[in-house]
Short mmCIF file of C-alpha atoms in Angstrom, two decimals:
data_model
loop_
_atom_site.label_atom_id
_atom_site.label_comp_id
_atom_site.label_asym_id
_atom_site.label_seq_id
_atom_site.Cartn_x
_atom_site.Cartn_y
_atom_site.Cartn_z
CA UNK A 1500 315.57 6.60 194.07
CA UNK A 1501 312.15 5.65 192.77
CA UNK A 1502 309.44 3.24 193.86
CA UNK A 1503 309.01 0.62 191.13
CA UNK A 1504 306.20 -1.33 192.76
CA UNK A 1505 304.22 -1.66 195.96
CA UNK A 1506 302.28 -4.51 197.51
CA UNK A 1507 299.93 -4.07 200.46
CA UNK A 1508 298.07 -6.78 202.37
CA UNK A 1509 295.44 -6.39 205.08
CA UNK A 1510 295.66 -2.59 205.37
CA UNK A 1511 292.02 -1.46 205.68
CA UNK A 1512 290.34 -1.96 202.28
CA UNK A 1513 293.66 -3.01 200.70
CA UNK A 1514 293.19 -6.73 201.30
CA UNK A 1515 295.82 -7.73 198.74
CA UNK A 1516 296.85 -5.06 196.25
CA UNK A 1517 299.94 -5.04 194.04
CA UNK A 1518 300.81 -2.07 191.82
CA UNK A 1519 303.71 -2.50 189.42
CA UNK A 1520 305.64 -0.42 186.88
CA UNK A 1521 305.04 2.87 188.68
CA UNK A 1522 306.23 5.86 186.62
CA UNK A 1523 307.42 9.19 187.98
CA UNK A 1524 303.97 10.76 187.78
CA UNK A 1525 301.07 8.59 188.97
CA UNK A 1526 297.38 9.49 189.12
CA UNK A 1527 294.83 7.38 191.00
CA UNK A 1528 291.15 7.76 190.13
CA UNK A 1529 288.04 6.08 191.42
CA UNK A 1530 284.65 6.69 192.97
CA UNK A 1531 284.34 7.81 196.59
CA UNK A 1532 285.11 5.01 199.03
CA UNK A 1533 287.20 2.90 196.67
CA UNK A 1534 290.39 3.32 198.71
CA UNK A 1535 292.32 6.23 197.17
CA UNK A 1536 292.93 7.95 200.51
CA UNK A 1537 293.79 4.59 202.10
CA UNK A 1538 296.42 3.94 199.45
CA UNK A 1539 298.00 7.36 200.01
CA UNK A 1540 297.87 6.76 203.77
CA UNK A 1541 300.14 3.72 203.37
CA UNK A 1542 303.03 6.10 202.72
CA UNK A 1543 302.14 8.29 205.70
CA UNK A 1544 301.84 5.18 207.85
CA UNK A 1545 305.28 3.88 206.90
CA UNK A 1546 306.83 7.29 207.54
CA UNK A 1547 305.09 7.42 210.95
CA UNK A 1548 306.49 3.99 211.81
CA UNK A 1549 309.98 5.21 210.99
CA UNK A 1550 309.58 8.53 212.77
CA UNK A 1551 308.14 7.01 215.96
CA UNK A 1552 307.26 3.32 216.14
CA UNK A 1553 304.65 0.88 214.85
CA UNK A 1554 302.41 1.18 217.90
CA UNK A 1555 302.17 4.96 217.55
CA UNK A 1556 301.49 4.70 213.80
CA UNK A 1557 298.63 2.25 214.36
CA UNK A 1558 297.25 4.23 217.30
CA UNK A 1559 296.95 7.33 215.11
CA UNK A 1560 294.64 5.26 212.91
CA UNK A 1561 292.51 3.75 215.67
CA UNK A 1562 294.72 0.81 216.60
CA UNK A 1563 295.89 -2.38 214.92
CA UNK A 1564 292.48 -4.05 214.79
CA UNK A 1565 290.93 -0.99 213.10
CA UNK A 1566 293.67 -0.94 210.46
CA UNK A 1567 293.82 -4.66 209.68
CA UNK A 1568 291.31 -5.55 206.97
CA UNK A 1569 287.90 -6.72 208.07
CA UNK A 1570 287.29 -10.43 207.63
CA UNK A 1571 290.90 -11.43 208.22
CA UNK A 1572 292.16 -14.12 210.58
CA UNK A 1573 293.48 -13.09 214.01
CA UNK A 1574 296.91 -14.38 213.02
CA UNK A 1575 297.03 -12.43 209.75
CA UNK A 1576 299.68 -9.73 209.51
CA UNK A 1577 299.66 -6.33 207.82
CA UNK A 1578 302.25 -6.35 205.03
CA UNK A 1579 303.84 -3.51 203.07
CA UNK A 1580 306.39 -4.42 200.40
CA UNK A 1581 308.26 -1.91 198.24
CA UNK A 1582 310.64 -2.43 195.34
CA UNK A 1583 312.86 0.63 194.99
CA UNK A 1584 315.79 1.67 192.82
CA UNK A 1585 318.76 2.71 194.96
CA UNK A 1586 322.30 3.75 194.06
CA UNK A 1587 325.43 1.85 194.96
CA UNK A 1588 327.47 4.52 196.66
CA UNK A 1589 330.59 2.42 196.17
CA UNK A 1590 329.93 1.82 192.46
CA UNK A 1591 328.38 3.78 189.61
CA UNK A 1592 325.33 1.61 189.12
CA UNK A 1593 321.87 1.03 190.56
CA UNK A 1594 320.21 -1.85 192.34
CA UNK A 1595 316.61 -2.87 192.79
CA UNK A 1596 316.02 -3.53 196.47
CA UNK A 1597 312.98 -5.09 198.10
CA UNK A 1598 311.87 -3.81 201.49
CA UNK A 1599 309.14 -5.85 203.17
CA UNK A 1600 307.74 -5.25 206.64
CA UNK A 1601 304.98 -7.17 208.43
CA UNK A 1602 303.10 -6.06 211.53
CA UNK A 1603 301.24 -8.32 213.94
CA UNK A 1604 299.22 -8.12 217.14
CA UNK A 1605 300.78 -9.69 220.21
CA UNK A 1606 297.93 -9.47 222.70
CA UNK A 1607 297.34 -5.73 223.20
CA UNK A 1608 300.74 -4.88 221.71
CA UNK A 1609 301.86 -4.28 218.13
CA UNK A 1610 305.11 -5.86 216.95
CA UNK A 1611 307.15 -5.81 213.78
CA UNK A 1612 306.74 -9.49 212.99
CA UNK A 1613 309.25 -9.56 210.11
CA UNK A 1614 311.39 -6.97 208.34
CA UNK A 1615 313.54 -7.80 205.32
CA UNK A 1616 315.76 -5.74 203.04
CA UNK A 1617 317.09 -7.75 200.10
CA UNK A 1618 318.54 -7.56 196.59
CA UNK A 1619 320.43 -9.77 194.18
CA UNK A 1620 324.18 -9.90 194.74
CA UNK A 1621 324.81 -11.01 191.17
CA UNK A 1622 322.96 -11.20 187.90
CA UNK A 1623 321.26 -14.46 188.77
CA UNK A 1624 319.69 -16.20 191.71
CA UNK A 1625 317.24 -15.17 194.38
CA UNK A 1626 317.51 -11.86 196.26
CA UNK A 1627 319.79 -12.08 199.28
CA UNK A 1628 318.62 -10.87 202.71
CA UNK A 1629 320.98 -8.14 203.90
CA UNK A 1630 318.64 -7.31 206.79
CA UNK A 1631 316.35 -9.92 208.34
CA UNK A 1632 314.64 -9.13 211.64
CA UNK A 1633 311.81 -10.69 213.62
CA UNK A 1634 310.22 -9.05 216.67
CA UNK A 1635 313.16 -6.77 217.38
CA UNK A 1636 316.02 -9.21 216.80
CA UNK A 1637 317.87 -10.25 213.70
CA UNK A 1638 320.89 -10.21 211.45
CA UNK A 1639 322.34 -7.43 209.33
CA UNK A 1640 325.16 -7.67 206.81
CA UNK A 1641 327.47 -4.67 206.36
CA UNK A 1642 327.99 -3.62 202.76
CA UNK A 1643 331.70 -4.21 202.44
CA UNK A 1644 333.31 -4.86 199.04
CA UNK A 1645 332.71 -8.60 199.51
CA UNK A 1646 328.98 -7.99 199.78
CA UNK A 1647 328.90 -6.98 196.10
CA UNK A 1648 331.21 -9.71 194.84
CA UNK A 1649 329.04 -12.50 193.48
CA UNK A 1650 332.01 -14.92 193.73
CA UNK A 1651 332.11 -14.60 197.51
CA UNK A 1652 330.00 -17.23 199.20
CA UNK A 1653 327.01 -16.08 201.22
CA UNK A 1654 328.33 -17.88 204.29
CA UNK A 1655 331.55 -15.82 204.18
CA UNK A 1656 329.82 -12.44 204.45
CA UNK A 1657 330.24 -10.58 207.73
CA UNK A 1658 327.06 -10.90 209.75
CA UNK A 1659 326.15 -8.75 212.72
CA UNK A 1660 323.59 -9.93 215.26
CA UNK A 1661 321.50 -6.98 216.36
CA UNK A 1662 318.74 -6.38 218.91
CA UNK A 1663 316.40 -3.41 219.05
CA UNK A 1664 315.16 -1.80 222.25
CA UNK A 1665 311.53 -2.63 221.47
CA UNK A 1666 309.75 -5.09 219.15
CA UNK A 1667 307.61 -2.31 217.64
CA UNK A 1668 310.65 -0.43 216.26
CA UNK A 1669 311.81 -0.73 212.67
CA UNK A 1670 315.31 -2.10 212.17
CA UNK A 1671 315.53 0.42 209.33
CA UNK A 1672 315.36 3.22 211.90
CA UNK A 1673 318.38 1.99 213.84
CA UNK A 1674 320.56 0.50 211.11
CA UNK A 1675 319.86 3.39 208.75
CA UNK A 1676 322.05 5.61 210.95
CA UNK A 1677 325.19 3.75 209.86
CA UNK A 1678 326.89 4.11 206.48
CA UNK A 1679 328.05 0.48 206.54
CA UNK A 1680 324.38 -0.39 205.98
CA UNK A 1681 324.20 1.81 202.91
CA UNK A 1682 320.89 0.58 201.44
CA UNK A 1683 319.18 0.91 204.82
CA UNK A 1684 320.61 4.41 205.16
CA UNK A 1685 319.36 5.47 201.73
CA UNK A 1686 315.94 3.93 202.29
CA UNK A 1687 315.58 5.60 205.67
CA UNK A 1688 316.44 8.99 204.14
CA UNK A 1689 313.96 8.36 201.34
CA UNK A 1690 311.02 7.54 203.60
CA UNK A 1691 311.78 10.32 206.09
CA UNK A 1692 311.62 12.85 203.26
CA UNK A 1693 308.32 11.69 201.77
CA UNK A 1694 305.59 14.30 202.11
CA UNK A 1695 301.84 13.74 202.03
CA UNK A 1696 300.17 17.08 201.45
CA UNK A 1697 297.21 17.86 203.69
CA UNK A 1698 296.87 21.44 202.52
CA UNK A 1699 294.39 23.72 204.31
CA UNK A 1700 293.55 27.13 202.83
CA UNK A 1701 292.83 28.68 206.22
CA UNK A 1702 296.21 27.54 207.55
CA UNK A 1703 298.04 28.92 204.51
CA UNK A 1704 296.55 32.39 205.07
CA UNK A 1705 298.26 32.69 208.44
CA UNK A 1706 300.82 35.38 209.24
CA UNK A 1707 303.19 33.21 211.30
CA UNK A 1708 305.95 34.36 213.59
CA UNK A 1709 309.34 34.46 211.90
CA UNK A 1710 311.08 31.06 211.97
CA UNK A 1711 313.21 28.87 209.66
CA UNK A 1712 311.18 27.16 206.91
CA UNK A 1713 313.21 25.39 204.23
CA UNK A 1714 310.24 23.29 203.08
CA UNK A 1715 306.51 23.86 202.82
CA UNK A 1716 304.72 22.04 205.64
CA UNK A 1717 302.08 19.40 204.88
CA UNK A 1718 299.24 21.71 205.97
CA UNK A 1719 300.74 24.82 204.35
CA UNK A 1720 300.68 26.76 207.63
CA UNK A 1721 304.22 28.07 207.03
CA UNK A 1722 303.60 29.26 203.45
CA UNK A 1723 304.64 32.86 204.19
CA UNK A 1724 307.82 31.70 205.92
CA UNK A 1725 308.70 29.28 203.11
CA UNK A 1726 308.10 32.03 200.53
CA UNK A 1727 310.40 34.33 202.51
CA UNK A 1728 313.09 31.62 202.57
CA UNK A 1729 312.89 31.16 198.78
CA UNK A 1730 312.82 34.88 198.21
CA UNK A 1731 316.00 35.43 200.24
CA UNK A 1732 318.05 32.30 199.60
CA UNK A 1733 316.85 31.16 196.16
CA UNK A 1734 315.82 34.36 194.35
CA UNK A 1735 316.01 32.88 190.85
CA UNK A 1736 313.73 30.00 191.85
CA UNK A 1737 311.35 32.40 193.53
CA UNK A 1738 311.28 34.64 190.46
CA UNK A 1739 310.29 31.63 188.32
CA UNK A 1740 307.44 30.81 190.74
CA UNK A 1741 306.13 34.39 190.58
CA UNK A 1742 306.40 34.35 186.78
CA UNK A 1743 304.43 31.10 186.65
CA UNK A 1744 301.77 32.66 188.91
CA UNK A 1745 301.53 35.69 186.59
CA UNK A 1746 300.95 33.36 183.63
CA UNK A 1747 298.29 31.28 185.38
CA UNK A 1748 296.34 33.71 187.56
CA UNK A 1749 294.92 36.81 185.82
CA UNK A 1750 296.24 40.10 187.15
CA UNK A 1751 298.99 38.79 189.44
CA UNK A 1752 302.07 40.97 189.09
CA UNK A 1753 304.13 39.99 192.10
CA UNK A 1754 304.06 37.99 195.34
CA UNK A 1755 306.11 39.33 198.22
CA UNK A 1756 306.85 37.83 201.64
CA UNK A 1757 307.48 40.69 204.03
CA UNK A 1758 307.91 41.15 207.78
CA UNK A 1759 305.13 42.99 209.60
CA UNK A 1760 307.37 44.73 212.12
CA UNK A 1761 306.03 42.77 215.07
CA UNK A 1762 307.86 39.51 214.41
CA UNK A 1763 305.42 38.03 211.89
CA UNK A 1764 305.65 37.44 208.14
CA UNK A 1765 302.82 37.96 205.64
CA UNK A 1766 302.31 37.28 201.96
CA UNK A 1767 301.27 40.17 199.76
CA UNK A 1768 299.85 39.53 196.28
CA UNK A 1769 300.14 42.56 194.00
CA UNK A 1770 297.68 43.05 191.17
CA UNK A 1771 299.28 44.60 188.09
CA UNK A 1772 296.53 47.23 188.06
CA UNK A 1773 297.31 48.56 191.53
CA UNK A 1774 300.36 49.82 193.37
CA UNK A 1775 299.48 48.15 196.67
CA UNK A 1776 299.11 44.39 197.10
CA UNK A 1777 296.46 42.31 198.82
CA UNK A 1778 297.48 40.33 201.89
CA UNK A 1779 296.99 36.56 201.80
CA UNK A 1780 293.82 36.48 203.87
CA UNK A 1781 292.08 38.74 201.32
CA UNK A 1782 292.87 36.89 198.07
CA UNK A 1783 290.95 33.97 196.62
CA UNK A 1784 291.32 30.36 197.73
CA UNK A 1785 292.46 29.39 194.25
CA UNK A 1786 295.22 32.01 194.20
CA UNK A 1787 296.60 30.82 197.51
CA UNK A 1788 296.44 27.17 196.49
CA UNK A 1789 298.09 27.65 193.11
CA UNK A 1790 300.92 29.63 194.69
CA UNK A 1791 301.42 26.92 197.34
CA UNK A 1792 301.57 24.14 194.74
CA UNK A 1793 304.04 26.05 192.56
CA UNK A 1794 306.22 26.76 195.59
CA UNK A 1795 306.09 23.09 196.63
CA UNK A 1796 306.94 21.87 193.13
CA UNK A 1797 309.92 24.23 192.81
CA UNK A 1798 311.50 23.30 196.15
CA UNK A 1799 315.31 23.61 195.72
CA UNK A 1800 315.70 20.48 197.89
CA UNK A 1801 312.81 18.43 196.53
CA UNK A 1802 311.01 15.63 198.30
CA UNK A 1803 311.59 12.21 196.70
CA UNK A 1804 307.86 11.49 196.92
CA UNK A 1805 304.95 13.93 196.89
CA UNK A 1806 301.48 12.59 197.62
CA UNK A 1807 298.65 15.04 196.93
CA UNK A 1808 294.93 14.36 197.25
CA UNK A 1809 292.38 16.09 195.00
CA UNK A 1810 294.45 19.13 193.98
CA UNK A 1811 291.51 20.39 191.90
CA UNK A 1812 289.61 21.70 194.94
CA UNK A 1813 289.29 25.54 194.88
CA UNK A 1814 290.98 25.77 191.47
CA UNK A 1815 289.36 26.87 188.21
CA UNK A 1816 288.86 23.96 185.77
CA UNK A 1817 290.99 25.60 183.08
CA UNK A 1818 294.00 25.36 185.42
CA UNK A 1819 293.77 21.58 185.72
CA UNK A 1820 295.84 20.85 182.62
CA UNK A 1821 298.50 23.31 183.69
CA UNK A 1822 298.66 21.80 187.17
CA UNK A 1823 298.97 18.27 185.79
CA UNK A 1824 301.85 19.45 183.60
CA UNK A 1825 303.56 21.01 186.64
CA UNK A 1826 303.32 17.71 188.56
CA UNK A 1827 304.69 15.78 185.60
CA UNK A 1828 307.52 18.28 185.14
CA UNK A 1829 308.52 17.89 188.80
CA UNK A 1830 309.21 14.19 188.24
CA UNK A 1831 310.80 14.76 184.82
CA UNK A 1832 313.25 17.36 186.13
CA UNK A 1833 314.53 14.82 188.64
CA UNK A 1834 314.51 11.65 186.57
CA UNK A 1835 314.79 8.57 188.73
CA UNK A 1836 314.95 10.66 191.92
CA UNK A 1837 311.39 11.91 192.51
CA UNK A 1838 307.78 10.82 192.10
CA UNK A 1839 304.39 12.45 192.41
CA UNK A 1840 301.29 10.45 193.39
CA UNK A 1841 297.98 12.28 192.95
CA UNK A 1842 294.36 11.32 193.57
CA UNK A 1843 291.70 13.18 191.61
CA UNK A 1844 288.01 13.42 190.73
CA UNK A 1845 288.62 15.90 187.92
CA UNK A 1846 288.16 14.80 184.29
CA UNK A 1847 289.87 18.07 183.24
CA UNK A 1848 292.95 17.09 185.24
CA UNK A 1849 292.87 13.56 183.84
CA UNK A 1850 292.73 14.87 180.27
CA UNK A 1851 296.28 16.17 180.69
CA UNK A 1852 297.67 12.88 182.03
CA UNK A 1853 299.16 10.12 179.81
CA UNK A 1854 297.39 6.77 180.00
CA UNK A 1855 300.58 5.14 181.33
CA UNK A 1856 300.33 7.27 184.48
CA UNK A 1857 296.69 6.45 185.32
CA UNK A 1858 295.57 3.72 187.71
CA UNK A 1859 291.95 3.29 188.68
CA UNK A 1860 290.54 1.87 191.88
CA UNK A 1861 287.39 -0.16 192.28
CA UNK A 1862 285.70 -1.99 195.13
CA UNK A 1863 284.91 -5.70 194.79
CA UNK A 1864 283.34 -7.62 197.67
CA UNK A 1865 284.38 -4.84 200.05
CA UNK A 1866 288.04 -4.74 199.03
CA UNK A 1867 290.01 -2.48 196.70
CA UNK A 1868 291.31 -3.53 193.31
CA UNK A 1869 293.73 -1.46 191.21
CA UNK A 1870 293.99 -1.52 187.41
CA UNK A 1871 296.54 0.23 185.23
CA UNK A 1872 294.76 2.10 182.44
CA UNK A 1873 297.49 1.27 179.92
CA UNK A 1874 296.70 -2.43 180.40
CA UNK A 1875 293.15 -2.00 179.08
CA UNK A 1876 293.18 -2.57 175.28
CA UNK A 1877 289.95 -0.64 174.75
CA UNK A 1878 291.26 2.46 176.52
CA UNK A 1879 294.54 2.26 174.62
CA UNK A 1880 292.64 2.08 171.33
CA UNK A 1881 290.41 5.05 172.17
CA UNK A 1882 293.34 7.23 173.25
CA UNK A 1883 295.32 6.31 170.13
CA UNK A 1884 292.33 7.61 168.13
CA UNK A 1885 292.51 10.95 169.91
CA UNK A 1886 290.11 10.55 172.84
CA UNK A 1887 291.10 12.06 176.19
CA UNK A 1888 291.31 9.94 179.38
CA UNK A 1889 289.07 12.33 181.32
CA UNK A 1890 286.33 12.06 178.71
CA UNK A 1891 286.59 8.26 178.73
CA UNK A 1892 286.39 8.20 182.53
CA UNK A 1893 283.38 10.52 182.58
CA UNK A 1894 281.56 8.24 180.15
CA UNK A 1895 282.09 5.11 182.23
CA UNK A 1896 284.83 3.41 180.24
CA UNK A 1897 286.97 2.97 183.37
CA UNK A 1898 284.86 0.09 184.64
CA UNK A 1899 283.55 0.72 188.14
CA UNK A 1900 285.39 4.03 188.52
CA UNK A 1901 282.79 6.54 187.36
CA UNK A 1902 283.38 10.07 188.66
#
């Protein structure tokens, strides 16, 4: 399941942005204030809508009128449209589905003005709406065998009239619970398992009380617990993480998650030169961060989408190429099933990224524009001659996106 394209309208500085042909590893660059964090927040926003409701998601961002782009009409909606590859569980093939959701203000309230899930039933013709809801009411079509038979007329498909409890709920949230709405179920699972990393070094140094932790949290506050889980339940994976740390951080011989005896768990980093290790709160920021990223990227049950902002912070420049390769390998190991979206200000990081993975953001008349680097003939020519993308960016050849 992979996002092929995204379109956003009226979401803060994203007045009308369409990004197509997204690969598994995507890097967004641009000057401060061009909208990189806003673009990443679109994915958090959609996940928040699914987890709670649209009102709560907007309220976390200051309310609907703070999110809707400045200069828009009062009747304008906020639109997010995704094109995603999903599997047919009933057949061994894939389908490209379009999920579009619009949000509007209804007085002081926020409503889901329109929500559509569609795809082509046959090889030709327009996409067919399998889910079509407006303000909490609509029609859904169960994915029986007939739904995939292009010879069956649209009017003969089994329709189900549905009504949600509230107009600010996503139909995807309710219908995605039922296997007869297979695409909705897959899409719901996909969005719920997105993660947007908001890693904090101070949080990752904590010695938390023992508790289950099968994934690294967004802030990293359960790093010791997650390391303990990998160490105990996935020892081979954990050994590969420790080996990668030893190759990337001078002196590291081992990393051990161990109980303290009073119900807490700590991380101990052992230097090869000494018998005793250093606890997490005594090692460098870069050591903690590199370990956290490696642990995240080797998750035995990986997230379908990782969004990470400015991973270069606290890390030595020589590690940037290695980190970029780790992100790319995460997507490559799970072809068609995982993506990594990264924002960066590091030319060293960008030097290790293929041109096809780079998109740069610019501001024009107060709104964000996005350009794919591989669509710029001059950049393609320079890279084919051996120049590195980071060098080209540093020297101003990504127009309007100087670091």
